[in-house]
């Protein structure tokens, strides 16, 4: 467990930062009055996510690998972070939708139907806690692995 303590720390930090981002989205109205912009602006979190992976792998390189790290070591470290984030994602989704923005699903369903993007049934099937828990778990794994591969390439040091 000590071997992966840096990854666990950064997985927790990532999850907490994602909750702060949800507060920001809610505060900017992207979950209610400005919901039409949500699909575009929520993607800006990717910049923060990449920055967190860079910081995490630099931390691992400096404090575990004594200033040197191969691509493989960085990639494995990033994968572990992604697993931690994925494991914490159901809890983060629950906190988000129960406490931070409890009306989000109702709002996004209404917007999707009113804009003609989805039927009521399709929107209700897609926009719910169970669906988001599953999506966030697999998204964290897939995107985390890809991000890890790329960031590890730039953070490696001989």
PDB file of N, CA and C in Angstrom, residues 22-123:
ATOM      1  N   UNK A  22     -17.748  20.881  -9.649  1.00  0.00           N
ATOM      2  CA  UNK A  22     -19.214  20.792  -9.693  1.00  0.00           C
ATOM      3  C   UNK A  22     -19.848  22.004  -9.018  1.00  0.00           C
ATOM      4  N   UNK A  23     -19.261  22.455  -7.905  1.00  0.00           N
ATOM      5  CA  UNK A  23     -19.746  23.682  -7.261  1.00  0.00           C
ATOM      6  C   UNK A  23     -19.614  24.866  -8.213  1.00  0.00           C
ATOM      7  N   UNK A  24     -18.508  24.929  -8.923  1.00  0.00           N
ATOM      8  CA  UNK A  24     -18.291  26.007  -9.887  1.00  0.00           C
ATOM      9  C   UNK A  24     -19.337  25.954 -11.002  1.00  0.00           C
ATOM     10  N   UNK A  25     -19.543  24.771 -11.574  1.00  0.00           N
ATOM     11  CA  UNK A  25     -20.553  24.609 -12.627  1.00  0.00           C
ATOM     12  C   UNK A  25     -21.930  25.034 -12.132  1.00  0.00           C
ATOM     13  N   UNK A  26     -22.277  24.585 -10.951  1.00  0.00           N
ATOM     14  CA  UNK A  26     -23.570  24.943 -10.362  1.00  0.00           C
ATOM     15  C   UNK A  26     -23.664  26.453 -10.158  1.00  0.00           C
ATOM     16  N   UNK A  27     -22.614  27.041  -9.627  1.00  0.00           N
ATOM     17  CA  UNK A  27     -22.594  28.476  -9.372  1.00  0.00           C
ATOM     18  C   UNK A  27     -22.681  29.318 -10.643  1.00  0.00           C
ATOM     19  N   UNK A  28     -22.139  28.801 -11.733  1.00  0.00           N
ATOM     20  CA  UNK A  28     -22.188  29.516 -13.007  1.00  0.00           C
ATOM     21  C   UNK A  28     -23.495  29.262 -13.771  1.00  0.00           C
ATOM     22  N   UNK A  29     -24.363  28.459 -13.171  1.00  0.00           N
ATOM     23  CA  UNK A  29     -25.669  28.215 -13.770  1.00  0.00           C
ATOM     24  C   UNK A  29     -25.692  27.151 -14.849  1.00  0.00           C
ATOM     25  N   UNK A  30     -24.604  26.408 -14.997  1.00  0.00           N
ATOM     26  CA  UNK A  30     -24.547  25.383 -16.043  1.00  0.00           C
ATOM     27  C   UNK A  30     -25.412  24.174 -15.730  1.00  0.00           C
ATOM     28  N   UNK A  31     -25.986  24.130 -14.537  1.00  0.00           N
ATOM     29  CA  UNK A  31     -26.866  23.022 -14.166  1.00  0.00           C
ATOM     30  C   UNK A  31     -28.327  23.453 -14.128  1.00  0.00           C
ATOM     31  N   UNK A  32     -28.586  24.726 -14.425  1.00  0.00           N
ATOM     32  CA  UNK A  32     -29.973  25.200 -14.427  1.00  0.00           C
ATOM     33  C   UNK A  32     -30.171  26.262 -15.501  1.00  0.00           C
ATOM     34  N   UNK A  33     -30.120  27.558 -15.180  1.00  0.00           N
ATOM     35  CA  UNK A  33     -30.486  28.583 -16.156  1.00  0.00           C
ATOM     36  C   UNK A  33     -29.584  28.622 -17.384  1.00  0.00           C
ATOM     37  N   UNK A  34     -28.333  28.200 -17.281  1.00  0.00           N
ATOM     38  CA  UNK A  34     -27.416  28.171 -18.428  1.00  0.00           C
ATOM     39  C   UNK A  34     -27.085  26.753 -18.865  1.00  0.00           C
ATOM     40  N   UNK A  35     -28.024  25.856 -18.695  1.00  0.00           N
ATOM     41  CA  UNK A  35     -27.756  24.443 -18.963  1.00  0.00           C
ATOM     42  C   UNK A  35     -27.424  24.181 -20.430  1.00  0.00           C
ATOM     43  N   UNK A  36     -27.863  25.056 -21.317  1.00  0.00           N
ATOM     44  CA  UNK A  36     -27.555  24.883 -22.742  1.00  0.00           C
ATOM     45  C   UNK A  36     -26.042  24.950 -22.985  1.00  0.00           C
ATOM     46  N   UNK A  37     -25.315  25.658 -22.139  1.00  0.00           N
ATOM     47  CA  UNK A  37     -23.869  25.770 -22.301  1.00  0.00           C
ATOM     48  C   UNK A  37     -23.086  24.671 -21.570  1.00  0.00           C
ATOM     49  N   UNK A  38     -23.758  23.893 -20.764  1.00  0.00           N
ATOM     50  CA  UNK A  38     -23.075  22.895 -19.949  1.00  0.00           C
ATOM     51  C   UNK A  38     -22.236  21.929 -20.767  1.00  0.00           C
ATOM     52  N   UNK A  39     -22.788  21.395 -21.825  1.00  0.00           N
ATOM     53  CA  UNK A  39     -22.076  20.384 -22.620  1.00  0.00           C
ATOM     54  C   UNK A  39     -20.759  20.919 -23.189  1.00  0.00           C
ATOM     55  N   UNK A  40     -20.699  22.208 -23.444  1.00  0.00           N
ATOM     56  CA  UNK A  40     -19.470  22.811 -23.973  1.00  0.00           C
ATOM     57  C   UNK A  40     -18.496  23.107 -22.839  1.00  0.00           C
ATOM     58  N   UNK A  41     -18.953  23.865 -21.849  1.00  0.00           N
ATOM     59  CA  UNK A  41     -18.052  24.374 -20.819  1.00  0.00           C
ATOM     60  C   UNK A  41     -17.561  23.333 -19.827  1.00  0.00           C
ATOM     61  N   UNK A  42     -18.289  22.258 -19.645  1.00  0.00           N
ATOM     62  CA  UNK A  42     -17.831  21.225 -18.716  1.00  0.00           C
ATOM     63  C   UNK A  42     -16.527  20.599 -19.194  1.00  0.00           C
ATOM     64  N   UNK A  43     -16.268  20.670 -20.491  1.00  0.00           N
ATOM     65  CA  UNK A  43     -15.037  20.097 -21.053  1.00  0.00           C
ATOM     66  C   UNK A  43     -13.774  20.835 -20.616  1.00  0.00           C
ATOM     67  N   UNK A  44     -13.915  22.055 -20.117  1.00  0.00           N
ATOM     68  CA  UNK A  44     -12.743  22.778 -19.632  1.00  0.00           C
ATOM     69  C   UNK A  44     -12.108  22.091 -18.424  1.00  0.00           C
ATOM     70  N   UNK A  45     -12.856  21.212 -17.770  1.00  0.00           N
ATOM     71  CA  UNK A  45     -12.280  20.458 -16.660  1.00  0.00           C
ATOM     72  C   UNK A  45     -11.113  19.596 -17.134  1.00  0.00           C
ATOM     73  N   UNK A  46     -11.074  19.254 -18.409  1.00  0.00           N
ATOM     74  CA  UNK A  46      -9.980  18.441 -18.940  1.00  0.00           C
ATOM     75  C   UNK A  46      -8.623  19.104 -18.694  1.00  0.00           C
ATOM     76  N   UNK A  47      -8.574  20.426 -18.779  1.00  0.00           N
ATOM     77  CA  UNK A  47      -7.321  21.144 -18.525  1.00  0.00           C
ATOM     78  C   UNK A  47      -6.869  20.916 -17.090  1.00  0.00           C
ATOM     79  N   UNK A  48      -7.802  21.009 -16.170  1.00  0.00           N
ATOM     80  CA  UNK A  48      -7.497  20.789 -14.754  1.00  0.00           C
ATOM     81  C   UNK A  48      -7.095  19.330 -14.527  1.00  0.00           C
ATOM     82  N   UNK A  49      -7.809  18.411 -15.161  1.00  0.00           N
ATOM     83  CA  UNK A  49      -7.511  16.988 -14.997  1.00  0.00           C
ATOM     84  C   UNK A  49      -6.100  16.661 -15.477  1.00  0.00           C
ATOM     85  N   UNK A  50      -5.725  17.185 -16.626  1.00  0.00           N
ATOM     86  CA  UNK A  50      -4.379  16.937 -17.146  1.00  0.00           C
ATOM     87  C   UNK A  50      -3.337  17.539 -16.211  1.00  0.00           C
ATOM     88  N   UNK A  51      -3.595  18.751 -15.744  1.00  0.00           N
ATOM     89  CA  UNK A  51      -2.662  19.397 -14.811  1.00  0.00           C
ATOM     90  C   UNK A  51      -2.489  18.561 -13.547  1.00  0.00           C
ATOM     91  N   UNK A  52      -3.561  17.985 -13.045  1.00  0.00           N
ATOM     92  CA  UNK A  52      -3.473  17.148 -11.846  1.00  0.00           C
ATOM     93  C   UNK A  52      -2.638  15.895 -12.111  1.00  0.00           C
ATOM     94  N   UNK A  53      -2.799  15.284 -13.275  1.00  0.00           N
ATOM     95  CA  UNK A  53      -1.988  14.112 -13.621  1.00  0.00           C
ATOM     96  C   UNK A  53      -0.511  14.504 -13.746  1.00  0.00           C
ATOM     97  N   UNK A  54      -0.234  15.667 -14.329  1.00  0.00           N
ATOM     98  CA  UNK A  54       1.151  16.134 -14.424  1.00  0.00           C
ATOM     99  C   UNK A  54       1.736  16.312 -13.023  1.00  0.00           C
ATOM    100  N   UNK A  55       1.024  16.999 -12.155  1.00  0.00           N
ATOM    101  CA  UNK A  55       1.501  17.209 -10.792  1.00  0.00           C
ATOM    102  C   UNK A  55       1.698  15.886 -10.049  1.00  0.00           C
ATOM    103  N   UNK A  56       0.769  14.969 -10.252  1.00  0.00           N
ATOM    104  CA  UNK A  56       0.857  13.669  -9.581  1.00  0.00           C
ATOM    105  C   UNK A  56       2.089  12.897 -10.040  1.00  0.00           C
ATOM    106  N   UNK A  57       2.321  12.861 -11.351  1.00  0.00           N
ATOM    107  CA  UNK A  57       3.468  12.102 -11.847  1.00  0.00           C
ATOM    108  C   UNK A  57       4.790  12.795 -11.507  1.00  0.00           C
ATOM    109  N   UNK A  58       4.796  14.114 -11.460  1.00  0.00           N
ATOM    110  CA  UNK A  58       6.000  14.821 -11.010  1.00  0.00           C
ATOM    111  C   UNK A  58       6.277  14.517  -9.541  1.00  0.00           C
ATOM    112  N   UNK A  59       5.218  14.453  -8.744  1.00  0.00           N
ATOM    113  CA  UNK A  59       5.346  14.083  -7.338  1.00  0.00           C
ATOM    114  C   UNK A  59       5.929  12.676  -7.218  1.00  0.00           C
ATOM    115  N   UNK A  60       5.407  11.748  -7.985  1.00  0.00           N
ATOM    116  CA  UNK A  60       5.887  10.367  -7.953  1.00  0.00           C
ATOM    117  C   UNK A  60       7.356  10.305  -8.384  1.00  0.00           C
ATOM    118  N   UNK A  61       7.677  11.014  -9.452  1.00  0.00           N
ATOM    119  CA  UNK A  61       9.059  11.018  -9.949  1.00  0.00           C
ATOM    120  C   UNK A  61      10.021  11.556  -8.888  1.00  0.00           C
ATOM    121  N   UNK A  62       9.648  12.667  -8.277  1.00  0.00           N
ATOM    122  CA  UNK A  62      10.533  13.316  -7.304  1.00  0.00           C
ATOM    123  C   UNK A  62      10.628  12.550  -5.990  1.00  0.00           C
ATOM    124  N   UNK A  63       9.496  12.133  -5.469  1.00  0.00           N
ATOM    125  CA  UNK A  63       9.453  11.613  -4.102  1.00  0.00           C
ATOM    126  C   UNK A  63       9.468  10.091  -3.986  1.00  0.00           C
ATOM    127  N   UNK A  64       9.366   9.390  -5.084  1.00  0.00           N
ATOM    128  CA  UNK A  64       9.425   7.935  -5.005  1.00  0.00           C
ATOM    129  C   UNK A  64      10.572   7.384  -5.847  1.00  0.00           C
ATOM    130  N   UNK A  65      10.730   7.969  -7.041  1.00  0.00           N
ATOM    131  CA  UNK A  65      11.775   7.487  -7.952  1.00  0.00           C
ATOM    132  C   UNK A  65      13.046   8.340  -7.910  1.00  0.00           C
ATOM    133  N   UNK A  66      13.160   9.214  -6.910  1.00  0.00           N
ATOM    134  CA  UNK A  66      14.366  10.022  -6.700  1.00  0.00           C
ATOM    135  C   UNK A  66      14.783  10.826  -7.925  1.00  0.00           C
ATOM    136  N   UNK A  67      13.819  11.419  -8.598  1.00  0.00           N
ATOM    137  CA  UNK A  67      14.118  12.328  -9.698  1.00  0.00           C
ATOM    138  C   UNK A  67      14.201  11.706 -11.069  1.00  0.00           C
ATOM    139  N   UNK A  68      14.142  10.401 -11.150  1.00  0.00           N
ATOM    140  CA  UNK A  68      14.141   9.736 -12.458  1.00  0.00           C
ATOM    141  C   UNK A  68      12.905   8.852 -12.546  1.00  0.00           C
ATOM    142  N   UNK A  69      12.396   8.718 -13.767  1.00  0.00           N
ATOM    143  CA  UNK A  69      11.212   7.875 -13.959  1.00  0.00           C
ATOM    144  C   UNK A  69      11.126   7.494 -15.430  1.00  0.00           C
ATOM    145  N   UNK A  70      10.907   6.221 -15.688  1.00  0.00           N
ATOM    146  CA  UNK A  70      10.711   5.774 -17.063  1.00  0.00           C
ATOM    147  C   UNK A  70       9.258   6.011 -17.473  1.00  0.00           C
ATOM    148  N   UNK A  71       9.010   5.909 -18.761  1.00  0.00           N
ATOM    149  CA  UNK A  71       7.634   6.045 -19.239  1.00  0.00           C
ATOM    150  C   UNK A  71       6.762   4.972 -18.597  1.00  0.00           C
ATOM    151  N   UNK A  72       7.253   3.754 -18.524  1.00  0.00           N
ATOM    152  CA  UNK A  72       6.468   2.647 -17.958  1.00  0.00           C
ATOM    153  C   UNK A  72       6.114   2.904 -16.500  1.00  0.00           C
ATOM    154  N   UNK A  73       7.080   3.387 -15.729  1.00  0.00           N
ATOM    155  CA  UNK A  73       6.803   3.695 -14.321  1.00  0.00           C
ATOM    156  C   UNK A  73       5.739   4.786 -14.200  1.00  0.00           C
ATOM    157  N   UNK A  74       5.850   5.825 -15.030  1.00  0.00           N
ATOM    158  CA  UNK A  74       4.865   6.904 -15.009  1.00  0.00           C
ATOM    159  C   UNK A  74       3.503   6.424 -15.459  1.00  0.00           C
ATOM    160  N   UNK A  75       3.485   5.596 -16.474  1.00  0.00           N
ATOM    161  CA  UNK A  75       2.227   5.068 -16.998  1.00  0.00           C
ATOM    162  C   UNK A  75       1.522   4.212 -15.952  1.00  0.00           C
ATOM    163  N   UNK A  76       2.268   3.342 -15.298  1.00  0.00           N
ATOM    164  CA  UNK A  76       1.677   2.493 -14.251  1.00  0.00           C
ATOM    165  C   UNK A  76       1.154   3.352 -13.105  1.00  0.00           C
ATOM    166  N   UNK A  77       1.922   4.352 -12.720  1.00  0.00           N
ATOM    167  CA  UNK A  77       1.484   5.262 -11.665  1.00  0.00           C
ATOM    168  C   UNK A  77       0.177   5.947 -12.072  1.00  0.00           C
ATOM    169  N   UNK A  78       0.099   6.418 -13.308  1.00  0.00           N
ATOM    170  CA  UNK A  78      -1.123   7.056 -13.803  1.00  0.00           C
ATOM    171  C   UNK A  78      -2.305   6.114 -13.833  1.00  0.00           C
ATOM    172  N   UNK A  79      -2.059   4.874 -14.185  1.00  0.00           N
ATOM    173  CA  UNK A  79      -3.140   3.875 -14.188  1.00  0.00           C
ATOM    174  C   UNK A  79      -3.679   3.677 -12.774  1.00  0.00           C
ATOM    175  N   UNK A  80      -2.783   3.616 -11.797  1.00  0.00           N
ATOM    176  CA  UNK A  80      -3.219   3.451 -10.406  1.00  0.00           C
ATOM    177  C   UNK A  80      -4.056   4.652  -9.974  1.00  0.00           C
ATOM    178  N   UNK A  81      -3.624   5.852 -10.343  1.00  0.00           N
ATOM    179  CA  UNK A  81      -4.420   7.047 -10.039  1.00  0.00           C
ATOM    180  C   UNK A  81      -5.802   6.918 -10.668  1.00  0.00           C
ATOM    181  N   UNK A  82      -5.852   6.486 -11.920  1.00  0.00           N
ATOM    182  CA  UNK A  82      -7.126   6.321 -12.625  1.00  0.00           C
ATOM    183  C   UNK A  82      -8.033   5.319 -11.936  1.00  0.00           C
ATOM    184  N   UNK A  83      -7.463   4.253 -11.420  1.00  0.00           N
ATOM    185  CA  UNK A  83      -8.246   3.249 -10.694  1.00  0.00           C
ATOM    186  C   UNK A  83      -8.811   3.853  -9.411  1.00  0.00           C
ATOM    187  N   UNK A  84      -7.997   4.621  -8.702  1.00  0.00           N
ATOM    188  CA  UNK A  84      -8.471   5.273  -7.470  1.00  0.00           C
ATOM    189  C   UNK A  84      -9.611   6.231  -7.799  1.00  0.00           C
ATOM    190  N   UNK A  85      -9.433   7.041  -8.836  1.00  0.00           N
ATOM    191  CA  UNK A  85     -10.482   7.981  -9.243  1.00  0.00           C
ATOM    192  C   UNK A  85     -11.751   7.221  -9.628  1.00  0.00           C
ATOM    193  N   UNK A  86     -11.601   6.135 -10.372  1.00  0.00           N
ATOM    194  CA  UNK A  86     -12.765   5.343 -10.778  1.00  0.00           C
ATOM    195  C   UNK A  86     -13.486   4.744  -9.565  1.00  0.00           C
ATOM    196  N   UNK A  87     -12.732   4.259  -8.608  1.00  0.00           N
ATOM    197  CA  UNK A  87     -13.335   3.681  -7.400  1.00  0.00           C
ATOM    198  C   UNK A  87     -14.090   4.751  -6.605  1.00  0.00           C
ATOM    199  N   UNK A  88     -13.541   5.964  -6.569  1.00  0.00           N
ATOM    200  CA  UNK A  88     -14.187   7.055  -5.825  1.00  0.00           C
ATOM    201  C   UNK A  88     -15.315   7.724  -6.612  1.00  0.00           C
ATOM    202  N   UNK A  89     -15.396   7.479  -7.908  1.00  0.00           N
ATOM    203  CA  UNK A  89     -16.383   8.179  -8.739  1.00  0.00           C
ATOM    204  C   UNK A  89     -17.845   7.933  -8.344  1.00  0.00           C
ATOM    205  N   UNK A  90     -18.252   6.739  -7.929  1.00  0.00           N
ATOM    206  CA  UNK A  90     -19.643   6.608  -7.480  1.00  0.00           C
ATOM    207  C   UNK A  90     -19.974   7.513  -6.293  1.00  0.00           C
ATOM    208  N   UNK A  91     -19.042   7.608  -5.348  1.00  0.00           N
ATOM    209  CA  UNK A  91     -19.257   8.493  -4.199  1.00  0.00           C
ATOM    210  C   UNK A  91     -19.313   9.951  -4.656  1.00  0.00           C
ATOM    211  N   UNK A  92     -18.417  10.339  -5.554  1.00  0.00           N
ATOM    212  CA  UNK A  92     -18.409  11.712  -6.063  1.00  0.00           C
ATOM    213  C   UNK A  92     -19.704  12.025  -6.809  1.00  0.00           C
ATOM    214  N   UNK A  93     -20.213  11.079  -7.569  1.00  0.00           N
ATOM    215  CA  UNK A  93     -21.482  11.290  -8.273  1.00  0.00           C
ATOM    216  C   UNK A  93     -22.627  11.427  -7.280  1.00  0.00           C
ATOM    217  N   UNK A  94     -22.614  10.602  -6.257  1.00  0.00           N
ATOM    218  CA  UNK A  94     -23.665  10.682  -5.246  1.00  0.00           C
ATOM    219  C   UNK A  94     -23.651  12.049  -4.556  1.00  0.00           C
ATOM    220  N   UNK A  95     -22.478  12.483  -4.121  1.00  0.00           N
ATOM    221  CA  UNK A  95     -22.358  13.786  -3.454  1.00  0.00           C
ATOM    222  C   UNK A  95     -22.797  14.899  -4.400  1.00  0.00           C
ATOM    223  N   UNK A  96     -22.355  14.818  -5.638  1.00  0.00           N
ATOM    224  CA  UNK A  96     -22.716  15.844  -6.628  1.00  0.00           C
ATOM    225  C   UNK A  96     -24.227  15.956  -6.783  1.00  0.00           C
ATOM    226  N   UNK A  97     -24.876  14.831  -7.007  1.00  0.00           N
ATOM    227  CA  UNK A  97     -26.298  14.873  -7.375  1.00  0.00           C
ATOM    228  C   UNK A  97     -27.259  14.862  -6.193  1.00  0.00           C
ATOM    229  N   UNK A  98     -26.764  14.534  -5.025  1.00  0.00           N
ATOM    230  CA  UNK A  98     -27.621  14.592  -3.840  1.00  0.00           C
ATOM    231  C   UNK A  98     -27.470  15.897  -3.072  1.00  0.00           C
ATOM    232  N   UNK A  99     -26.270  16.479  -3.106  1.00  0.00           N
ATOM    233  CA  UNK A  99     -26.002  17.643  -2.262  1.00  0.00           C
ATOM    234  C   UNK A  99     -25.636  18.913  -3.033  1.00  0.00           C
ATOM    235  N   UNK A 100     -24.804  18.798  -4.044  1.00  0.00           N
ATOM    236  CA  UNK A 100     -24.344  19.988  -4.759  1.00  0.00           C
ATOM    237  C   UNK A 100     -25.394  20.488  -5.738  1.00  0.00           C
ATOM    238  N   UNK A 101     -25.942  19.590  -6.527  1.00  0.00           N
ATOM    239  CA  UNK A 101     -26.874  19.987  -7.572  1.00  0.00           C
ATOM    240  C   UNK A 101     -28.009  18.971  -7.722  1.00  0.00           C
ATOM    241  N   UNK A 102     -28.864  18.897  -6.723  1.00  0.00           N
ATOM    242  CA  UNK A 102     -29.911  17.871  -6.730  1.00  0.00           C
ATOM    243  C   UNK A 102     -30.946  18.010  -7.853  1.00  0.00           C
ATOM    244  N   UNK A 103     -31.063  19.185  -8.463  1.00  0.00           N
ATOM    245  CA  UNK A 103     -32.032  19.374  -9.545  1.00  0.00           C
ATOM    246  C   UNK A 103     -31.441  19.164 -10.930  1.00  0.00           C
ATOM    247  N   UNK A 104     -30.169  18.811 -10.999  1.00  0.00           N
ATOM    248  CA  UNK A 104     -29.511  18.683 -12.305  1.00  0.00           C
ATOM    249  C   UNK A 104     -30.228  17.719 -13.236  1.00  0.00           C
ATOM    250  N   UNK A 105     -30.543  16.532 -12.781  1.00  0.00           N
ATOM    251  CA  UNK A 105     -31.161  15.550 -13.674  1.00  0.00           C
ATOM    252  C   UNK A 105     -32.510  16.041 -14.193  1.00  0.00           C
ATOM    253  N   UNK A 106     -33.330  16.608 -13.328  1.00  0.00           N
ATOM    254  CA  UNK A 106     -34.614  17.157 -13.780  1.00  0.00           C
ATOM    255  C   UNK A 106     -34.391  18.254 -14.817  1.00  0.00           C
ATOM    256  N   UNK A 107     -33.417  19.116 -14.568  1.00  0.00           N
ATOM    257  CA  UNK A 107     -33.145  20.223 -15.488  1.00  0.00           C
ATOM    258  C   UNK A 107     -32.615  19.751 -16.835  1.00  0.00           C
ATOM    259  N   UNK A 108     -31.680  18.814 -16.810  1.00  0.00           N
ATOM    260  CA  UNK A 108     -31.090  18.360 -18.067  1.00  0.00           C
ATOM    261  C   UNK A 108     -32.084  17.501 -18.858  1.00  0.00           C
ATOM    262  N   UNK A 109     -32.936  16.776 -18.174  1.00  0.00           N
ATOM    263  CA  UNK A 109     -33.980  16.012 -18.869  1.00  0.00           C
ATOM    264  C   UNK A 109     -34.934  16.982 -19.552  1.00  0.00           C
ATOM    265  N   UNK A 110     -35.396  17.977 -18.824  1.00  0.00           N
ATOM    266  CA  UNK A 110     -36.315  18.975 -19.395  1.00  0.00           C
ATOM    267  C   UNK A 110     -35.673  19.680 -20.583  1.00  0.00           C
ATOM    268  N   UNK A 111     -34.418  20.083 -20.452  1.00  0.00           N
ATOM    269  CA  UNK A 111     -33.732  20.774 -21.544  1.00  0.00           C
ATOM    270  C   UNK A 111     -33.585  19.864 -22.759  1.00  0.00           C
ATOM    271  N   UNK A 112     -33.198  18.624 -22.543  1.00  0.00           N
ATOM    272  CA  UNK A 112     -33.002  17.680 -23.649  1.00  0.00           C
ATOM    273  C   UNK A 112     -34.297  17.424 -24.414  1.00  0.00           C
ATOM    274  N   UNK A 113     -35.399  17.335 -23.693  1.00  0.00           N
ATOM    275  CA  UNK A 113     -36.698  17.101 -24.333  1.00  0.00           C
ATOM    276  C   UNK A 113     -37.170  18.373 -25.053  1.00  0.00           C
ATOM    277  N   UNK A 114     -37.084  19.518 -24.367  1.00  0.00           N
ATOM    278  CA  UNK A 114     -37.529  20.789 -24.959  1.00  0.00           C
ATOM    279  C   UNK A 114     -36.731  21.171 -26.195  1.00  0.00           C
ATOM    280  N   UNK A 115     -35.451  20.858 -26.209  1.00  0.00           N
ATOM    281  CA  UNK A 115     -34.611  21.200 -27.356  1.00  0.00           C
ATOM    282  C   UNK A 115     -34.753  20.195 -28.491  1.00  0.00           C
ATOM    283  N   UNK A 116     -35.479  19.114 -28.245  1.00  0.00           N
ATOM    284  CA  UNK A 116     -35.691  18.095 -29.270  1.00  0.00           C
ATOM    285  C   UNK A 116     -34.544  17.122 -29.424  1.00  0.00           C
ATOM    286  N   UNK A 117     -33.585  17.160 -28.525  1.00  0.00           N
ATOM    287  CA  UNK A 117     -32.427  16.275 -28.611  1.00  0.00           C
ATOM    288  C   UNK A 117     -32.767  14.833 -28.246  1.00  0.00           C
ATOM    289  N   UNK A 118     -33.753  14.661 -27.340  1.00  0.00           N
ATOM    290  CA  UNK A 118     -34.119  13.323 -26.870  1.00  0.00           C
ATOM    291  C   UNK A 118     -35.597  13.272 -26.551  1.00  0.00           C
ATOM    292  N   UNK A 119     -36.110  12.069 -26.551  1.00  0.00           N
ATOM    293  CA  UNK A 119     -37.466  11.874 -26.055  1.00  0.00           C
ATOM    294  C   UNK A 119     -37.414  11.870 -24.534  1.00  0.00           C
ATOM    295  N   UNK A 120     -38.558  12.027 -23.907  1.00  0.00           N
ATOM    296  CA  UNK A 120     -38.626  11.997 -22.444  1.00  0.00           C
ATOM    297  C   UNK A 120     -38.057  10.685 -21.910  1.00  0.00           C
ATOM    298  N   UNK A 121     -38.454   9.583 -22.521  1.00  0.00           N
ATOM    299  CA  UNK A 121     -38.008   8.264 -22.045  1.00  0.00           C
ATOM    300  C   UNK A 121     -36.503   8.096 -22.179  1.00  0.00           C
ATOM    301  N   UNK A 122     -35.963   8.505 -23.340  1.00  0.00           N
ATOM    302  CA  UNK A 122     -34.521   8.378 -23.569  1.00  0.00           C
ATOM    303  C   UNK A 122     -33.741   9.252 -22.598  1.00  0.00           C
ATOM    304  N   UNK A 123     -34.222  10.469 -22.375  1.00  0.00           N
ATOM    305  CA  UNK A 123     -33.554  11.385 -21.460  1.00  0.00           C
ATOM    306  C   UNK A 123     -33.567  10.837 -20.036  1.00  0.00           C
TER     307      UNK A 123
END
